[in-house]
mmCIF file with all atom_site columns, C-alpha atoms in Angstrom:
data_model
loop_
_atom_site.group_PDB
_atom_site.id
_atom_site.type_symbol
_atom_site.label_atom_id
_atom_site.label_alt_id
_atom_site.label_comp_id
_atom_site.label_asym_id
_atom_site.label_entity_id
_atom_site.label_seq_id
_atom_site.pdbx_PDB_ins_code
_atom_site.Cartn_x
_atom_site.Cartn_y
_atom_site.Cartn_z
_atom_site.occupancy
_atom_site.B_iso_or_equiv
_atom_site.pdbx_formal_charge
_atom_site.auth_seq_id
_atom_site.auth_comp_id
_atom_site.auth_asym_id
_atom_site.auth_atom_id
_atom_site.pdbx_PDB_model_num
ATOM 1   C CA . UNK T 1 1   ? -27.119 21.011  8.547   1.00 88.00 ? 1   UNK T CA 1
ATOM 2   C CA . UNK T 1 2   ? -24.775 18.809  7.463   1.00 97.00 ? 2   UNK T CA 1
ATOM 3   C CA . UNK T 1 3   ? -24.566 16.815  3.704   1.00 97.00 ? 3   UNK T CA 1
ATOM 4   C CA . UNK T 1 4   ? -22.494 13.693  3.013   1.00 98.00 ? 4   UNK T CA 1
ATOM 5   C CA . UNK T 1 5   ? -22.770 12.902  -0.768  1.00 96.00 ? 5   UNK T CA 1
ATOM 6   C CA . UNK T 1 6   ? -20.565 9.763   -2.191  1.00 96.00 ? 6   UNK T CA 1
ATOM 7   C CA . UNK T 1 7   ? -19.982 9.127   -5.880  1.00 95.00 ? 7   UNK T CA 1
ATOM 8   C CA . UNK T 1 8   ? -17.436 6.631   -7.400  1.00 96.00 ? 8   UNK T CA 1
ATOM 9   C CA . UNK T 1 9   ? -19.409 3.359   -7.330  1.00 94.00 ? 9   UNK T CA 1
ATOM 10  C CA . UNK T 1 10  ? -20.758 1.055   -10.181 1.00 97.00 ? 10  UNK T CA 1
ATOM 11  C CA . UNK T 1 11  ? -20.090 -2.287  -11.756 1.00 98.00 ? 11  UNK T CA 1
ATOM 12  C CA . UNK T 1 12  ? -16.655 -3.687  -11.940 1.00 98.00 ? 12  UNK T CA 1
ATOM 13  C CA . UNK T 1 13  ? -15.398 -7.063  -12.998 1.00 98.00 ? 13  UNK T CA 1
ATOM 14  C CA . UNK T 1 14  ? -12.885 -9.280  -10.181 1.00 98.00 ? 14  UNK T CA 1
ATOM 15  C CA . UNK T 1 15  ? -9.680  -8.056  -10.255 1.00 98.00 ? 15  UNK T CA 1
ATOM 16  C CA . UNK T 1 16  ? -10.555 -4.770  -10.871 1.00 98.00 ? 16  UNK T CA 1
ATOM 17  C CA . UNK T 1 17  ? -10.581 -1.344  -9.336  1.00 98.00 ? 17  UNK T CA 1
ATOM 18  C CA . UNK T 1 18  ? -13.324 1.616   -8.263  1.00 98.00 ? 18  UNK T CA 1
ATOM 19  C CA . UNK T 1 19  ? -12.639 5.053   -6.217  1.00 98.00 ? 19  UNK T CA 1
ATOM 20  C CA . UNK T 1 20  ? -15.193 6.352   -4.480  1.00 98.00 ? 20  UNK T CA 1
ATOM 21  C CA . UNK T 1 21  ? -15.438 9.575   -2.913  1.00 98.00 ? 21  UNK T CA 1
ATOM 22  C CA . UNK T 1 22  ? -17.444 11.488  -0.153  1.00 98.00 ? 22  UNK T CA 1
ATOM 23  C CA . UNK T 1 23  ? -17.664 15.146  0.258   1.00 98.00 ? 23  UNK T CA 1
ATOM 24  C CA . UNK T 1 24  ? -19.086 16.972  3.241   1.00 98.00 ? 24  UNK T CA 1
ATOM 25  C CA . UNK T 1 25  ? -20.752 19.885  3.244   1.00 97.00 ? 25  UNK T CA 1
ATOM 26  C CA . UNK T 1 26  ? -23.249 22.301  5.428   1.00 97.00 ? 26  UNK T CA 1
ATOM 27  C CA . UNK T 1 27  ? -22.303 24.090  8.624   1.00 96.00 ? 27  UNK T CA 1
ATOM 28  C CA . UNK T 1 28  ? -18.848 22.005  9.823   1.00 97.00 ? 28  UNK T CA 1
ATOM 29  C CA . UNK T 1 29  ? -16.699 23.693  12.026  1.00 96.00 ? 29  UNK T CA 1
ATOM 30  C CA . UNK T 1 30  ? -14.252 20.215  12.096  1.00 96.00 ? 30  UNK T CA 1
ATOM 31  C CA . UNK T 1 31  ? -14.618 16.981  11.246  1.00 97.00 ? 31  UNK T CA 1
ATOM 32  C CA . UNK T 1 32  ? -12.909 14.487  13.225  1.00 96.00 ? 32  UNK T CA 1
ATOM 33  C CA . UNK T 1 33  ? -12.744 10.766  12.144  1.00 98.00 ? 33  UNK T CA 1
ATOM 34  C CA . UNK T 1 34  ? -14.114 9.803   8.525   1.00 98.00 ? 34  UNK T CA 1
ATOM 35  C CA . UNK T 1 35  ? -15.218 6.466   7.456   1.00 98.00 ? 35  UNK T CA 1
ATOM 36  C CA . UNK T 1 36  ? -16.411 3.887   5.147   1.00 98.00 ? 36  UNK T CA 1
ATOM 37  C CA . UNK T 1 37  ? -18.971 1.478   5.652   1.00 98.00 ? 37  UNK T CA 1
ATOM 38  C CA . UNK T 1 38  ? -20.679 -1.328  3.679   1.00 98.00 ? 38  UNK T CA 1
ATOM 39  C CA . UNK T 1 39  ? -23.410 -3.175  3.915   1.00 98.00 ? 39  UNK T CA 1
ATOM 40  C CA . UNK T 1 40  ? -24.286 -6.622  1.764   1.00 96.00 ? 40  UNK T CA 1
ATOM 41  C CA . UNK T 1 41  ? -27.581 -8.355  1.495   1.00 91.00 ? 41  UNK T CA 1
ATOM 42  C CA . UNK T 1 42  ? -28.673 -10.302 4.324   1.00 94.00 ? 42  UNK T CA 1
ATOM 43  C CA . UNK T 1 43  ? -25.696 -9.374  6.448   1.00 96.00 ? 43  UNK T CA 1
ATOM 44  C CA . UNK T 1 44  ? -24.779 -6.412  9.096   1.00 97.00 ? 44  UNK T CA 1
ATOM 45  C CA . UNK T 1 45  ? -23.164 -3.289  8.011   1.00 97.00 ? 45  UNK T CA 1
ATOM 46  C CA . UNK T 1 46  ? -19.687 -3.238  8.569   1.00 98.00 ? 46  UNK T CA 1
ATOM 47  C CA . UNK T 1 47  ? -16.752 -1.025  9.238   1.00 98.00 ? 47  UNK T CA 1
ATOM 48  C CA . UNK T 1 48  ? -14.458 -1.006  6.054   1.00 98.00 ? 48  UNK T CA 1
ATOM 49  C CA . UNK T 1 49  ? -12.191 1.632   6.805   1.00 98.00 ? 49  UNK T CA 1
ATOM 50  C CA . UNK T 1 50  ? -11.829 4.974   9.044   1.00 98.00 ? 50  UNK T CA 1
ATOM 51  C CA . UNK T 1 51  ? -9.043  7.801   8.848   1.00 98.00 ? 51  UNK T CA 1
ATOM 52  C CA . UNK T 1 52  ? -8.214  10.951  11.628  1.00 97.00 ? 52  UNK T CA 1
ATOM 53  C CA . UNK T 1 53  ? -7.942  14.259  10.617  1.00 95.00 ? 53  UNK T CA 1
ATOM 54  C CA . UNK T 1 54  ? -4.164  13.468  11.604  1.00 94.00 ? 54  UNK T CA 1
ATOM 55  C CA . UNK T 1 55  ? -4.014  10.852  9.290   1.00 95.00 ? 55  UNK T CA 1
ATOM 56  C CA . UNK T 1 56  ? -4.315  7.580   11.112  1.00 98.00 ? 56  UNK T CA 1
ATOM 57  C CA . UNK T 1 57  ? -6.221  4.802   9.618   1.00 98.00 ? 57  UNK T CA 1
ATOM 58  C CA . UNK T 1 58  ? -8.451  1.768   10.343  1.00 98.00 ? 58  UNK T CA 1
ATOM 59  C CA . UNK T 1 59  ? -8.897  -1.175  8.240   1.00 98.00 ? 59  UNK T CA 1
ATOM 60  C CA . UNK T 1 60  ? -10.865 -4.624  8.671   1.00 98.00 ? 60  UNK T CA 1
ATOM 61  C CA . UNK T 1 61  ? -9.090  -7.549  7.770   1.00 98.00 ? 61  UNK T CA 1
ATOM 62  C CA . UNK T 1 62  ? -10.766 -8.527  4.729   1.00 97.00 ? 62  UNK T CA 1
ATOM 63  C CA . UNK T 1 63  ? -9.716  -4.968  2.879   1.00 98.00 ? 63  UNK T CA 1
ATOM 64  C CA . UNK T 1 64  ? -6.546  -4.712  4.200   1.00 98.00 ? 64  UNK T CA 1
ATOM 65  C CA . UNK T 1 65  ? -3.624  -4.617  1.917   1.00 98.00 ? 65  UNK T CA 1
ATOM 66  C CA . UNK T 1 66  ? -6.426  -3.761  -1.121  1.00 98.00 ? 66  UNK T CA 1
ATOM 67  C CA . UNK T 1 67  ? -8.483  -1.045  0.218   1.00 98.00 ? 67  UNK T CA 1
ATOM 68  C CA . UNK T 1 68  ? -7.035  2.400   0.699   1.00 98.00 ? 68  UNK T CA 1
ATOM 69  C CA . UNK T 1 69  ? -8.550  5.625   2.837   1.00 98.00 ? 69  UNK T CA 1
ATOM 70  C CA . UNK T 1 70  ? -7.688  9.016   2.694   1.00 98.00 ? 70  UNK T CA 1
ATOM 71  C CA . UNK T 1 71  ? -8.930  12.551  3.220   1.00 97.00 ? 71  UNK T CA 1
ATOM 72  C CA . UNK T 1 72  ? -8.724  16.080  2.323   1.00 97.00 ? 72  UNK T CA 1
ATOM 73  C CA . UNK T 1 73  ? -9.263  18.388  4.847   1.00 95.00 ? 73  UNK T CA 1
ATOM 74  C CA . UNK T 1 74  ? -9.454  21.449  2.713   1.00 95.00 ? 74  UNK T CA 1
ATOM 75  C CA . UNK T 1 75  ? -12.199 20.047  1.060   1.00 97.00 ? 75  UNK T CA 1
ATOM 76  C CA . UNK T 1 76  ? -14.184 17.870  3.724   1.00 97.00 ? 76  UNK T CA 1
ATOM 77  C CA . UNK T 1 77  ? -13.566 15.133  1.502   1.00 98.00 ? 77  UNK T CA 1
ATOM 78  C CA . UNK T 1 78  ? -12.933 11.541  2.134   1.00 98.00 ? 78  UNK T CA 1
ATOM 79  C CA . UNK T 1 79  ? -11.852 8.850   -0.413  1.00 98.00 ? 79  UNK T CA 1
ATOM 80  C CA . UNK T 1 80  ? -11.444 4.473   -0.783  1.00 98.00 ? 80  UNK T CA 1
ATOM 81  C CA . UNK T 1 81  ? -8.891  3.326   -3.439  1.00 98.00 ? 81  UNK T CA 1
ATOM 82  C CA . UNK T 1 82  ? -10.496 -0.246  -3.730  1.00 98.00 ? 82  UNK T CA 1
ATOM 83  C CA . UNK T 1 83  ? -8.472  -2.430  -5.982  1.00 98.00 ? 83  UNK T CA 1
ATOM 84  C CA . UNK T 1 84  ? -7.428  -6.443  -6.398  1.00 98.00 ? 84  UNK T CA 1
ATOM 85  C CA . UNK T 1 85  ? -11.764 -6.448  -6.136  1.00 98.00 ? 85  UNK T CA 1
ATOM 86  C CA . UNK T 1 86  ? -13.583 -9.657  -5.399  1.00 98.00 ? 86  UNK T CA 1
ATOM 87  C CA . UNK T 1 87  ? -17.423 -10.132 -5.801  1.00 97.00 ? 87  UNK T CA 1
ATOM 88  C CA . UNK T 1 88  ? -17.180 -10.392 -1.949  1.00 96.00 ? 88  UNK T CA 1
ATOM 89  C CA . UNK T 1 89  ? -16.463 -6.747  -1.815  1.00 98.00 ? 89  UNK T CA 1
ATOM 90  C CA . UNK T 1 90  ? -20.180 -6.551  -3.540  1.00 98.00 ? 90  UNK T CA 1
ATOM 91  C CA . UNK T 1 91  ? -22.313 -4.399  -1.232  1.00 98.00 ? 91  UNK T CA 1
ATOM 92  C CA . UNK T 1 92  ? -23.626 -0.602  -0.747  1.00 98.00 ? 92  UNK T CA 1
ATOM 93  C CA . UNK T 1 93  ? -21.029 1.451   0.567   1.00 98.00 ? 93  UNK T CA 1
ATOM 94  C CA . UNK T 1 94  ? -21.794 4.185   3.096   1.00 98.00 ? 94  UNK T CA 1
ATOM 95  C CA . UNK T 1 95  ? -19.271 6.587   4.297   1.00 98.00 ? 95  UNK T CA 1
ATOM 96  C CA . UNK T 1 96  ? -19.809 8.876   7.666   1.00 98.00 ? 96  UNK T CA 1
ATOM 97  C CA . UNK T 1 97  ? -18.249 11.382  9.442   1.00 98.00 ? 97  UNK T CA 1
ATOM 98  C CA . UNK T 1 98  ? -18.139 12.791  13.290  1.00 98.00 ? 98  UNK T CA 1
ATOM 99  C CA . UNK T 1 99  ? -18.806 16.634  12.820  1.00 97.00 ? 99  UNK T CA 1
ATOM 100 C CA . UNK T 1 100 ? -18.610 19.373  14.950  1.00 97.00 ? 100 UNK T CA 1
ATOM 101 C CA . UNK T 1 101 ? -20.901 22.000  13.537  1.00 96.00 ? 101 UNK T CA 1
ATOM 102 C CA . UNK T 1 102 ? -19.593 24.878  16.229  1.00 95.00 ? 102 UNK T CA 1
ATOM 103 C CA . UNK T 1 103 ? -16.524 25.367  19.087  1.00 94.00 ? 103 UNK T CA 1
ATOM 104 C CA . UNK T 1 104 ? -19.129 24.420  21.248  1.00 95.00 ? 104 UNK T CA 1
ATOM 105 C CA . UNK T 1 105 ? -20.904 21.542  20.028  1.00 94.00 ? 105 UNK T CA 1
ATOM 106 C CA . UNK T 1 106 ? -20.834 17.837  20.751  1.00 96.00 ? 106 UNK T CA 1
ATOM 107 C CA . UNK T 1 107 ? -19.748 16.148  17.630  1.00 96.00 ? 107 UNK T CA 1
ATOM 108 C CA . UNK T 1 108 ? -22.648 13.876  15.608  1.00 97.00 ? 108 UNK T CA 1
ATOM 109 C CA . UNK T 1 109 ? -22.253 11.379  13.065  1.00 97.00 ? 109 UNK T CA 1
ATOM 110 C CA . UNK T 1 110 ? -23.405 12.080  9.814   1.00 98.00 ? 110 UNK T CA 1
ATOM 111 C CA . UNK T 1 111 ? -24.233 9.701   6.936   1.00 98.00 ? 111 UNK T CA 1
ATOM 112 C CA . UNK T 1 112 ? -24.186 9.869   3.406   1.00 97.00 ? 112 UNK T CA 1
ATOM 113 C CA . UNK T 1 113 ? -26.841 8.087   0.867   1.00 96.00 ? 113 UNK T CA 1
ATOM 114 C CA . UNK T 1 114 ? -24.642 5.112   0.173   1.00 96.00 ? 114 UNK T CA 1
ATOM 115 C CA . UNK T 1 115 ? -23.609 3.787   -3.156  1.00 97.00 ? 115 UNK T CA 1
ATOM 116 C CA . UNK T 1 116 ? -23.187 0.510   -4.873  1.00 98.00 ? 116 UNK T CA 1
ATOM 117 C CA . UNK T 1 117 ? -20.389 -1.452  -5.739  1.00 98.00 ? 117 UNK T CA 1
ATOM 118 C CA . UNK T 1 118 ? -21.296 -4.769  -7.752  1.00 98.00 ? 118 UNK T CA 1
ATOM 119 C CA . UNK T 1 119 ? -18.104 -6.998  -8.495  1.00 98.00 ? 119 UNK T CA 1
ATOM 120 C CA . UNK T 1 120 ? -18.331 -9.798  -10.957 1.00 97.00 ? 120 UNK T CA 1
ATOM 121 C CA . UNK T 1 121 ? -17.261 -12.907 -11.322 1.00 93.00 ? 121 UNK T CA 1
#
C-alpha cells in the first residue's frame, strides 16, 4: 500500500555533514506527521526528529541546534540536514510517517528500510 524509501546515508568523518531523504509513495490520501528515527547498537530506537504537514517540528535534545527536518508535501517527501556530526550520531536511521490512505481511513504508521550513518572519529 504504502512505500517509505530513505537514501542519503553513508560514512562521514566528525564534524561533518549527511542529508538524508525519505519519499513516500503508494495509495496516500494525506500524510500527517513525518519523522526520523535512529537506532544504535545495543540501545532503543529513538525519536530524532518529527515535522506536521503545517510545518511544526520536534527535536530531541541531543540533535537540536545540528539536526534539521523538513518536508515537501508535493512530493511526500521528508528530509534531515545533519551537520556539526559526532560518532554519537552513529546509528541506522529510520524515518516514518502517519498516512491516511482514504477520507475515511484511520491513519497507520508506515516505516521505511532504514539507512546507516557511520561517523568517525
Amino acid at each position: 500500500q504504502v512505500q517509505l524509501v530513505e537514501s542519503g546515508g553513508g560514512l562521514v568523518q566528525a564534524g561533518g555533514s549527511l542529508r538524508l531523504s525519505c519519499a513516500a509513495s503508494g495509495t496516500i490520501f494525506s500524510i500527517n506527521v513525518m519523522g526520523w528515527y535512529r537506532q544504535a547498537p545495543g540501545k532503543q530506537r529513538e525519536l530524532v526528529a518529527s515535522i506536521t504537514s503545517g510545518g511544526s517540528t520536534y527535536y530531541a535534545d541531543s540533535v537540536k541546534g545540528r539536526f534539521t527536518i523538513s518536508r515537501d508535501n508535493a512530493k511526500n517527501t521528508v528530509y534531515l540536514q545533519m551537520n556539526s556530526l559526532k560518532p554519537e550520531d552513529t546509528a541506522v536511521y529510520y524515518c516514518n510517517a502517519d498516512v491516511k490512505t482514504s477520507r475515511w481511513s484511520r491513519s497507520e504508521r508506515y516505516w521505511g528500510q532504514g539507512t546507516q550513518v557511520t561517523v568517525s572519529s
